[in-house]
mmCIF file of C-alpha atoms and ligand atoms in Angstrom:
data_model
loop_
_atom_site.group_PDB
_atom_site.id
_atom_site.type_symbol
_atom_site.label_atom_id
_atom_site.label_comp_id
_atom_site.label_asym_id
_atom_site.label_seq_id
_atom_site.Cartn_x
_atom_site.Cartn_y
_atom_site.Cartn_z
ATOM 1 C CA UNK A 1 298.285 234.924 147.415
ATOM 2 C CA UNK A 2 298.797 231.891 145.560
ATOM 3 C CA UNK A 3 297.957 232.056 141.495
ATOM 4 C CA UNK A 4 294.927 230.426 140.462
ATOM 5 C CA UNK A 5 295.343 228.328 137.455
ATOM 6 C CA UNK A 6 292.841 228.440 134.573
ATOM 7 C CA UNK A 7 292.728 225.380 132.445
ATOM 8 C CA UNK A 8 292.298 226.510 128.395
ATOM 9 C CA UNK A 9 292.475 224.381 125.291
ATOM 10 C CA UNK A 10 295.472 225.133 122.967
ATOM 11 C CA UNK A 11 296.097 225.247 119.391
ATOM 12 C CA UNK A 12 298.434 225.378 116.708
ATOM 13 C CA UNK A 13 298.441 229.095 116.676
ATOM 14 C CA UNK A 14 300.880 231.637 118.013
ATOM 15 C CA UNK A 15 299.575 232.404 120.961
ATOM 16 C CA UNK A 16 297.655 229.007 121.496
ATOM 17 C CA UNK A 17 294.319 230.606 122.716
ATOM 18 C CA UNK A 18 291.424 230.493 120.447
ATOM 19 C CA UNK A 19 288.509 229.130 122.334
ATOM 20 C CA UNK A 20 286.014 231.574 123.310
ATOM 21 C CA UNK A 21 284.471 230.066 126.818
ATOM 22 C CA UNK A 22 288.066 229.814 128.337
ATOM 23 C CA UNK A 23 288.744 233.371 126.980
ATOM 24 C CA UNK A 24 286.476 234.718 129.365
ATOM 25 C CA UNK A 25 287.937 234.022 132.522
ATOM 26 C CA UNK A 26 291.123 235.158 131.290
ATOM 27 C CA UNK A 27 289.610 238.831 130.896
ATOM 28 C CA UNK A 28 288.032 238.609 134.146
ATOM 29 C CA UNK A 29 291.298 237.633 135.838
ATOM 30 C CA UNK A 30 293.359 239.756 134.312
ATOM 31 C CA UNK A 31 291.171 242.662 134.792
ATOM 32 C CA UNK A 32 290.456 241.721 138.805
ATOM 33 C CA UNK A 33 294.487 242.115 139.129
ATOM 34 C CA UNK A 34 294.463 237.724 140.521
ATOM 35 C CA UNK A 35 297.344 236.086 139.725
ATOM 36 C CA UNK A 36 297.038 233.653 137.452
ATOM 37 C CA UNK A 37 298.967 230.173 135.339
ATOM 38 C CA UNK A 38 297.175 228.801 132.560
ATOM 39 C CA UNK A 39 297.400 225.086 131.823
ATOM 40 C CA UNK A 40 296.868 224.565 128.110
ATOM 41 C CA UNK A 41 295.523 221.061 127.363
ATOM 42 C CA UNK A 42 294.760 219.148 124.158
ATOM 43 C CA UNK A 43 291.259 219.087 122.905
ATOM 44 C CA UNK A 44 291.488 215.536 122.874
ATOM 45 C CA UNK A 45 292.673 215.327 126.857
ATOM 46 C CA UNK A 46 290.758 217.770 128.193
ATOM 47 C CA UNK A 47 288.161 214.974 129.778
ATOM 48 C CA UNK A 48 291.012 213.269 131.236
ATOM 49 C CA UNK A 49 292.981 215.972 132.509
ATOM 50 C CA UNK A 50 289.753 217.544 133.931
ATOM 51 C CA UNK A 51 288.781 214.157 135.765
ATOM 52 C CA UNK A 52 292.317 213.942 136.896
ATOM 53 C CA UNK A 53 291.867 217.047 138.797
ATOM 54 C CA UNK A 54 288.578 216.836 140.025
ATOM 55 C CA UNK A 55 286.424 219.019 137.947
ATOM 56 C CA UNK A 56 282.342 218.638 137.435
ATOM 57 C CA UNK A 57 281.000 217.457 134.282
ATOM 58 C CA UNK A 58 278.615 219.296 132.520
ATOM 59 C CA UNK A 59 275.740 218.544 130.161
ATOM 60 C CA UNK A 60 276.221 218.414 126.621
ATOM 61 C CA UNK A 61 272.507 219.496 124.551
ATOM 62 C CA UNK A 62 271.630 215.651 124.564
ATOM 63 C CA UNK A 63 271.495 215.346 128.411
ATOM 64 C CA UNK A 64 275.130 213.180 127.901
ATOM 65 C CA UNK A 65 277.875 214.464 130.794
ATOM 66 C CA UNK A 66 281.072 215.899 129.399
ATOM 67 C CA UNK A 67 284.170 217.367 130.880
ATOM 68 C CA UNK A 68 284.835 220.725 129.560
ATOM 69 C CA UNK A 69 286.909 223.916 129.653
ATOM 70 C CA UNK A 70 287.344 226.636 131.262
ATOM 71 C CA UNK A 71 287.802 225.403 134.411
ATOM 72 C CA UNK A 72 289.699 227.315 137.495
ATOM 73 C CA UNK A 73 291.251 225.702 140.708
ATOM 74 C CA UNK A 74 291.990 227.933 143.011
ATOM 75 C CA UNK A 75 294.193 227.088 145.695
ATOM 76 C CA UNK A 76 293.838 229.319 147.892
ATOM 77 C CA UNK A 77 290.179 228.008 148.464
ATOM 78 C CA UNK A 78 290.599 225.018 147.237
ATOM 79 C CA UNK A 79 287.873 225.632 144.670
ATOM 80 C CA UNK A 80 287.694 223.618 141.176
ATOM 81 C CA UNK A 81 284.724 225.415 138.992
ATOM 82 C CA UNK A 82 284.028 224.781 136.498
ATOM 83 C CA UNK A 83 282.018 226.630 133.107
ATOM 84 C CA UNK A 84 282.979 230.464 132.637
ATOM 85 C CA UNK A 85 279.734 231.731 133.846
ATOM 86 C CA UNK A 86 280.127 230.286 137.494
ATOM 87 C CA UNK A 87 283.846 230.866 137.494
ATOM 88 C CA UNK A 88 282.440 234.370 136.564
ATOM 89 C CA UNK A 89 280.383 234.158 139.116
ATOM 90 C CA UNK A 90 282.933 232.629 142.034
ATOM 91 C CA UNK A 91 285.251 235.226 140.924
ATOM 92 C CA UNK A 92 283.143 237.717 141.892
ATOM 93 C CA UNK A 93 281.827 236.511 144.940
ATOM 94 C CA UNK A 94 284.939 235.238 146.082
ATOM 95 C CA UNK A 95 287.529 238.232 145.160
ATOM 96 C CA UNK A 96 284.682 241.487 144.750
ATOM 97 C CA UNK A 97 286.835 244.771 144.155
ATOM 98 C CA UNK A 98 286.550 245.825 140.494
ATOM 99 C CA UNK A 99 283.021 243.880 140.116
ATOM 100 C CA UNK A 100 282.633 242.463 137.282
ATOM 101 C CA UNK A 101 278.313 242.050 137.444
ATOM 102 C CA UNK A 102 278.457 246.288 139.110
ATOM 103 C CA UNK A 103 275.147 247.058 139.985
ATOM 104 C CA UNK A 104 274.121 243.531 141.309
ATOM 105 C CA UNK A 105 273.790 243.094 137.759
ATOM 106 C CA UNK A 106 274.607 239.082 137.803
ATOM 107 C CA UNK A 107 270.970 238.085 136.913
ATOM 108 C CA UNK A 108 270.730 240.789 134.121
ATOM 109 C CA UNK A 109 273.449 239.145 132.374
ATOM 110 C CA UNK A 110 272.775 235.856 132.682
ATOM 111 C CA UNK A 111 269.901 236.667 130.967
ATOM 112 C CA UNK A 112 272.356 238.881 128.190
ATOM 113 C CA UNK A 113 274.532 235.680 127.776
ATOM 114 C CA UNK A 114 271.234 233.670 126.919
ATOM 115 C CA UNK A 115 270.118 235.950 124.720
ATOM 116 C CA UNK A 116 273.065 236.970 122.747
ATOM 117 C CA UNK A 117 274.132 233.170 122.516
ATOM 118 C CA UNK A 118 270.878 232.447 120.745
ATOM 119 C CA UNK A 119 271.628 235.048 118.298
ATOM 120 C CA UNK A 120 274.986 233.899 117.520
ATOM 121 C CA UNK A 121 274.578 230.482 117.321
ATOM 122 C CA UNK A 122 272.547 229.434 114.490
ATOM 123 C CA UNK A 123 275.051 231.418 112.826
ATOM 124 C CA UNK A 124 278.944 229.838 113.654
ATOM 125 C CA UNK A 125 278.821 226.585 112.334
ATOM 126 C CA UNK A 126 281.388 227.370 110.016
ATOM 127 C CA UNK A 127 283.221 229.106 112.531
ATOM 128 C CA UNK A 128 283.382 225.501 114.265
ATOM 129 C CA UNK A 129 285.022 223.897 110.799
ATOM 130 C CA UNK A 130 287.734 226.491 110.521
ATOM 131 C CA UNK A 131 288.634 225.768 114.067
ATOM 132 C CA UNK A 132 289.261 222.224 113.000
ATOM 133 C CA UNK A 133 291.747 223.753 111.039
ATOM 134 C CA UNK A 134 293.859 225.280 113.989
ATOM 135 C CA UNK A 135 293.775 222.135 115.726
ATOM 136 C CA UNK A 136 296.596 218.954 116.340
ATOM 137 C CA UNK A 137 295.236 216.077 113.910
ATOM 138 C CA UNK A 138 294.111 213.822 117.428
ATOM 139 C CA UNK A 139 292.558 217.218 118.748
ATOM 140 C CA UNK A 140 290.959 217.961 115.862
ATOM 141 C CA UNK A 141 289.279 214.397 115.102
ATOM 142 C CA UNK A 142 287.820 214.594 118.395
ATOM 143 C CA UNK A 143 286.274 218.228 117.826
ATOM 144 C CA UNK A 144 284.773 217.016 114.525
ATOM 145 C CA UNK A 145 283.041 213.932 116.117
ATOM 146 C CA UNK A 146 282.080 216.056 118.998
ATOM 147 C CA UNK A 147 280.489 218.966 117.579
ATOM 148 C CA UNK A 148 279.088 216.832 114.303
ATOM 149 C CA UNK A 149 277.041 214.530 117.198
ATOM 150 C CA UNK A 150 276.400 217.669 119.149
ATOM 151 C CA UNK A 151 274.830 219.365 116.613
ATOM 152 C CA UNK A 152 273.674 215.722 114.808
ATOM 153 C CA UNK A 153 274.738 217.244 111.603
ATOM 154 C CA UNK A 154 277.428 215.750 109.404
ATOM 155 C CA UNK A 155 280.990 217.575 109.264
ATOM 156 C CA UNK A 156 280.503 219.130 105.806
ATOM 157 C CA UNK A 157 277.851 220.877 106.972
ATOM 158 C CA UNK A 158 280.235 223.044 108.906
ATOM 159 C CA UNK A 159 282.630 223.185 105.855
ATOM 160 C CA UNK A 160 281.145 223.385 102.681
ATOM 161 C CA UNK A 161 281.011 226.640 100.692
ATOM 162 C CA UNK A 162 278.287 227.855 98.770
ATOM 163 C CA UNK A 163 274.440 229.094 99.932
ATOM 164 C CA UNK A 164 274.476 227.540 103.134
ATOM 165 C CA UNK A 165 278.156 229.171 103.905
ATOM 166 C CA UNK A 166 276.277 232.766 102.946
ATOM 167 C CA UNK A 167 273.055 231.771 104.827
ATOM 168 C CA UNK A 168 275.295 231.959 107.915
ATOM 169 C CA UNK A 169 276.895 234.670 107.203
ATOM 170 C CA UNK A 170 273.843 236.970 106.509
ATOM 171 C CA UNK A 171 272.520 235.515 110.220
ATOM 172 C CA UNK A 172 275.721 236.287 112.065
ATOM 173 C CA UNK A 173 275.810 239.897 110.405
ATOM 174 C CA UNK A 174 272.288 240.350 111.279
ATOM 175 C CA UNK A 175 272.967 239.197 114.951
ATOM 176 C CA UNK A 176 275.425 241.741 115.406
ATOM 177 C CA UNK A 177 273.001 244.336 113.996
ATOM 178 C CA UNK A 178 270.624 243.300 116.661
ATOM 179 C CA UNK A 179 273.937 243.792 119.217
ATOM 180 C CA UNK A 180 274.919 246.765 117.654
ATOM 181 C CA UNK A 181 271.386 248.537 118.443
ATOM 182 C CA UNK A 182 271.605 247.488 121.974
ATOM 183 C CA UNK A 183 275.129 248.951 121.998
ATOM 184 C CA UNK A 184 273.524 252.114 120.743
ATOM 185 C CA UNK A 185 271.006 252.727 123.256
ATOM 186 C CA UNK A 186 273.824 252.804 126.069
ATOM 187 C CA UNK A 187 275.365 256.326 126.145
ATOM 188 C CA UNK A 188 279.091 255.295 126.774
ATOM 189 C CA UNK A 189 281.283 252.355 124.886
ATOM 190 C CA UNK A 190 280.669 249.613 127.245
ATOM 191 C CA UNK A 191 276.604 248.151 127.227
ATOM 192 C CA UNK A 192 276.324 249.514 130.358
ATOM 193 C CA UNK A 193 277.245 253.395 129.610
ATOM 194 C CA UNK A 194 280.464 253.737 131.533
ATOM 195 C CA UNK A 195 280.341 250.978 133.509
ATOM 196 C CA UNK A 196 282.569 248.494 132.380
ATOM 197 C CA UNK A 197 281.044 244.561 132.937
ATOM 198 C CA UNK A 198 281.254 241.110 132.083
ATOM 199 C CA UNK A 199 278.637 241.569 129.620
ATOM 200 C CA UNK A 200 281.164 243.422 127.592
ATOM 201 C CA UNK A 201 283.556 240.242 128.043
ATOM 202 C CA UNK A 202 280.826 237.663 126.943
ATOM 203 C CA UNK A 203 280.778 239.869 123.411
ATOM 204 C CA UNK A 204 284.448 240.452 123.013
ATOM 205 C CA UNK A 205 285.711 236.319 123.778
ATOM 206 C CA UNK A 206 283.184 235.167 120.148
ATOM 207 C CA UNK A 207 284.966 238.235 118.529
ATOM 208 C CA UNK A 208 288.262 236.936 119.413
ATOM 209 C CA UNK A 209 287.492 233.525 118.251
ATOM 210 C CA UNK A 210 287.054 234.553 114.829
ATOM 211 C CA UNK A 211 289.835 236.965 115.017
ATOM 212 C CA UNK A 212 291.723 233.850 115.806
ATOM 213 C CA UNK A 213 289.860 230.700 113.599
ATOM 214 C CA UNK A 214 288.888 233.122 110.670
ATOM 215 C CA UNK A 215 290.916 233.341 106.884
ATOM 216 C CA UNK A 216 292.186 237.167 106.611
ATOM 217 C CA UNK A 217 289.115 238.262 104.356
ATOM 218 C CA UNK A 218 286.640 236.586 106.615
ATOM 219 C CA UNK A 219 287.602 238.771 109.500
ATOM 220 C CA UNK A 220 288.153 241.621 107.221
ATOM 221 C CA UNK A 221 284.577 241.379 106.785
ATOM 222 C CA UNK A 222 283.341 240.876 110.275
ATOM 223 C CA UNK A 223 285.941 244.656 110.641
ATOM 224 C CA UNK A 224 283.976 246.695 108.177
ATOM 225 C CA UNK A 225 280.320 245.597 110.711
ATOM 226 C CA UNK A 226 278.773 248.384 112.235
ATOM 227 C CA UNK A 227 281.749 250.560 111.592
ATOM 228 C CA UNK A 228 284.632 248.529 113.381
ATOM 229 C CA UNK A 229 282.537 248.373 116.205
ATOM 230 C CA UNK A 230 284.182 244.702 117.031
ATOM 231 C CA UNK A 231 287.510 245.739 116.646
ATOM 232 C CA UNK A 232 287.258 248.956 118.646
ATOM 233 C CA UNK A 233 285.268 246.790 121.541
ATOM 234 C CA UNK A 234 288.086 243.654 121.601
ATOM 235 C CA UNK A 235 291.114 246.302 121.741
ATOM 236 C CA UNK A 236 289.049 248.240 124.497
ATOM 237 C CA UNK A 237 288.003 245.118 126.419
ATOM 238 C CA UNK A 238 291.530 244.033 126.025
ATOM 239 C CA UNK A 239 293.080 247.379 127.411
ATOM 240 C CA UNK A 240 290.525 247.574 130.201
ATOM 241 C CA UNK A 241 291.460 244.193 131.026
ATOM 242 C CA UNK A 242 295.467 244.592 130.536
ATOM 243 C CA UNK A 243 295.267 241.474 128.425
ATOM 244 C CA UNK A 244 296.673 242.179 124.447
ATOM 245 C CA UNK A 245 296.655 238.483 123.210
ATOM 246 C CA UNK A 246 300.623 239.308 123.021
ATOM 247 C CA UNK A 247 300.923 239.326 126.777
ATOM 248 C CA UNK A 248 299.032 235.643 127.199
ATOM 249 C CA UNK A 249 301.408 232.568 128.250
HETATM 250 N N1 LIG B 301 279.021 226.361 128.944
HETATM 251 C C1 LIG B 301 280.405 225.974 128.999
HETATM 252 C C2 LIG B 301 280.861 225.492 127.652
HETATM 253 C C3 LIG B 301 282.274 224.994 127.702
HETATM 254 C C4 LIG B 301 282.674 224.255 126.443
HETATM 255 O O1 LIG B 301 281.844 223.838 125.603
HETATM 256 N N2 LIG B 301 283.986 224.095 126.296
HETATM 257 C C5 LIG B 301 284.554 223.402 125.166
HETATM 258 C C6 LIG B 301 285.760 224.189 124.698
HETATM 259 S S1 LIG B 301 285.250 225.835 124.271
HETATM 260 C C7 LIG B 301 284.984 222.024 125.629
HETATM 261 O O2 LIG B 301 285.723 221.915 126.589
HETATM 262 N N3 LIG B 301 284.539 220.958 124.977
HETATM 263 C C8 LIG B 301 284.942 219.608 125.287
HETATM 264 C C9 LIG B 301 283.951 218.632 124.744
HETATM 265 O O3 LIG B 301 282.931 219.084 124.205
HETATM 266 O O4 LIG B 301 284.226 217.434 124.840
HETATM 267 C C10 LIG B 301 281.231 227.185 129.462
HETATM 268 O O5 LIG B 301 280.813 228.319 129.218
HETATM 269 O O6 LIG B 301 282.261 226.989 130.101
#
């Protein structure tokens, strides 16, 4: 078998990875057993690399195309898919021992990756300005304009301390309250009792990313939630997965 190659954004980190959407197909990869290359690419490139290898656009909030990552090619199909919930889904259909969606539970959590994404997403605005911070200069200019007209909010809205910064904060604690509960009415670690699933992954990659973007005492904060719940789940997603961030190149 031939390695797939997933195409992630890099950074100036150790490491590179920090982008949660790409971080997702890396768990499910890694924990299927596929072989797999990673191609990091620039912020700024990634529409040209992406054209340059045939991916599909997809649609940014204002109905505008944009070229995005994750995206897989697999050559052993000759597949290029791309966004990590169908390359979840291709994945699964395409290579099915250790499911991922067990159950047939694909249509469940498509409707657990809306859900939870509305929860957490009024709340990481200034989760986008620190990753600014981890970017090249060229890939971070491009991030600013993007997410600044993708949001149509000016950049100091996702940097500036004060009220607003704590608004967000008390909304992204209270999402994970509202996660945490659901976590608590399954009777084993995973949100599915036993069962290990890519609902588990969708959690864990935003947990990572601000692992990753986040100053020391910010993530010491988001460690004391729910009694270390978040920690405990990325270290267990990462073992069930074989995938400590130290073994990613
Ligand atoms: N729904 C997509 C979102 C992908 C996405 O927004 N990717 C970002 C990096 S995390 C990107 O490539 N952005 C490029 C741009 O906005 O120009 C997915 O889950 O794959």
């Amino acid at each position: 078998m031939q390695p797939l190659v997933l195409y992630d954004t890099t950074s100036k980190l150790s490491g590179n990875q920090w982008s949660p959407n790409p971080a997702k197909p890396r768990f499910v990869l890694s924990y299927k057993g596929l072989p797999f290359v990673t191609v990091w690419v620039e912020y700024s490139e990634i529409a040209t690399v992406m054209k340059s290898i045939g991916a599909k656009q997809i649609k940014r909030s204002d109905g505008s195309d944009a070229y995005t990552v994750p995206v897989v090619s697999d050559p052993n199909t000759g597949a290029v898919i791309t966004d990590s919930l169908e390359i979840a889904s291709y994945l699964e259909r395409t290579y099915p021992e250790k499911p991922i969606f067990p159950n047939n539970s694909e249509a469940l959590i498509r409707a657990f990756n809306s859900e939870y994404m509305s929860l957490i997403n009024p709340a990481i605005g200034f989760l986008y300005g620190r990753t600014a911070e981890i970017l090249s200069p060229d890939s971070a200019k491009f991030f600013i304009e993007v997410r600044s007209k993708d949001f149509n909010l000016p950049w100091d809205e996702f940097t500036s301390e004060g009220p607003k910064r704590e608004a967000q904060w008390e909304l992204l604690e209270k999402a994970y309250n509202t996660v945490y509960d659901w976590y608590q009415k399954s009777n084993g670690k995973w949100i599915m009792g036993d069962t290990f699933s890519y609902a588990d992954i969708i959690v864990t990659c935003f947990v990572l990313w601000y692992k990753r973007v986040m100053k020391d005492d910010e993530w010491a904060r988001i460690s004391s939630w729910n009694g270390g719940k978040w920690v405990q789940l990325l270290t267990d997603v990462e073992k069930e997965c074989n995938l400590a961030l130290k073994t990613v190149t």
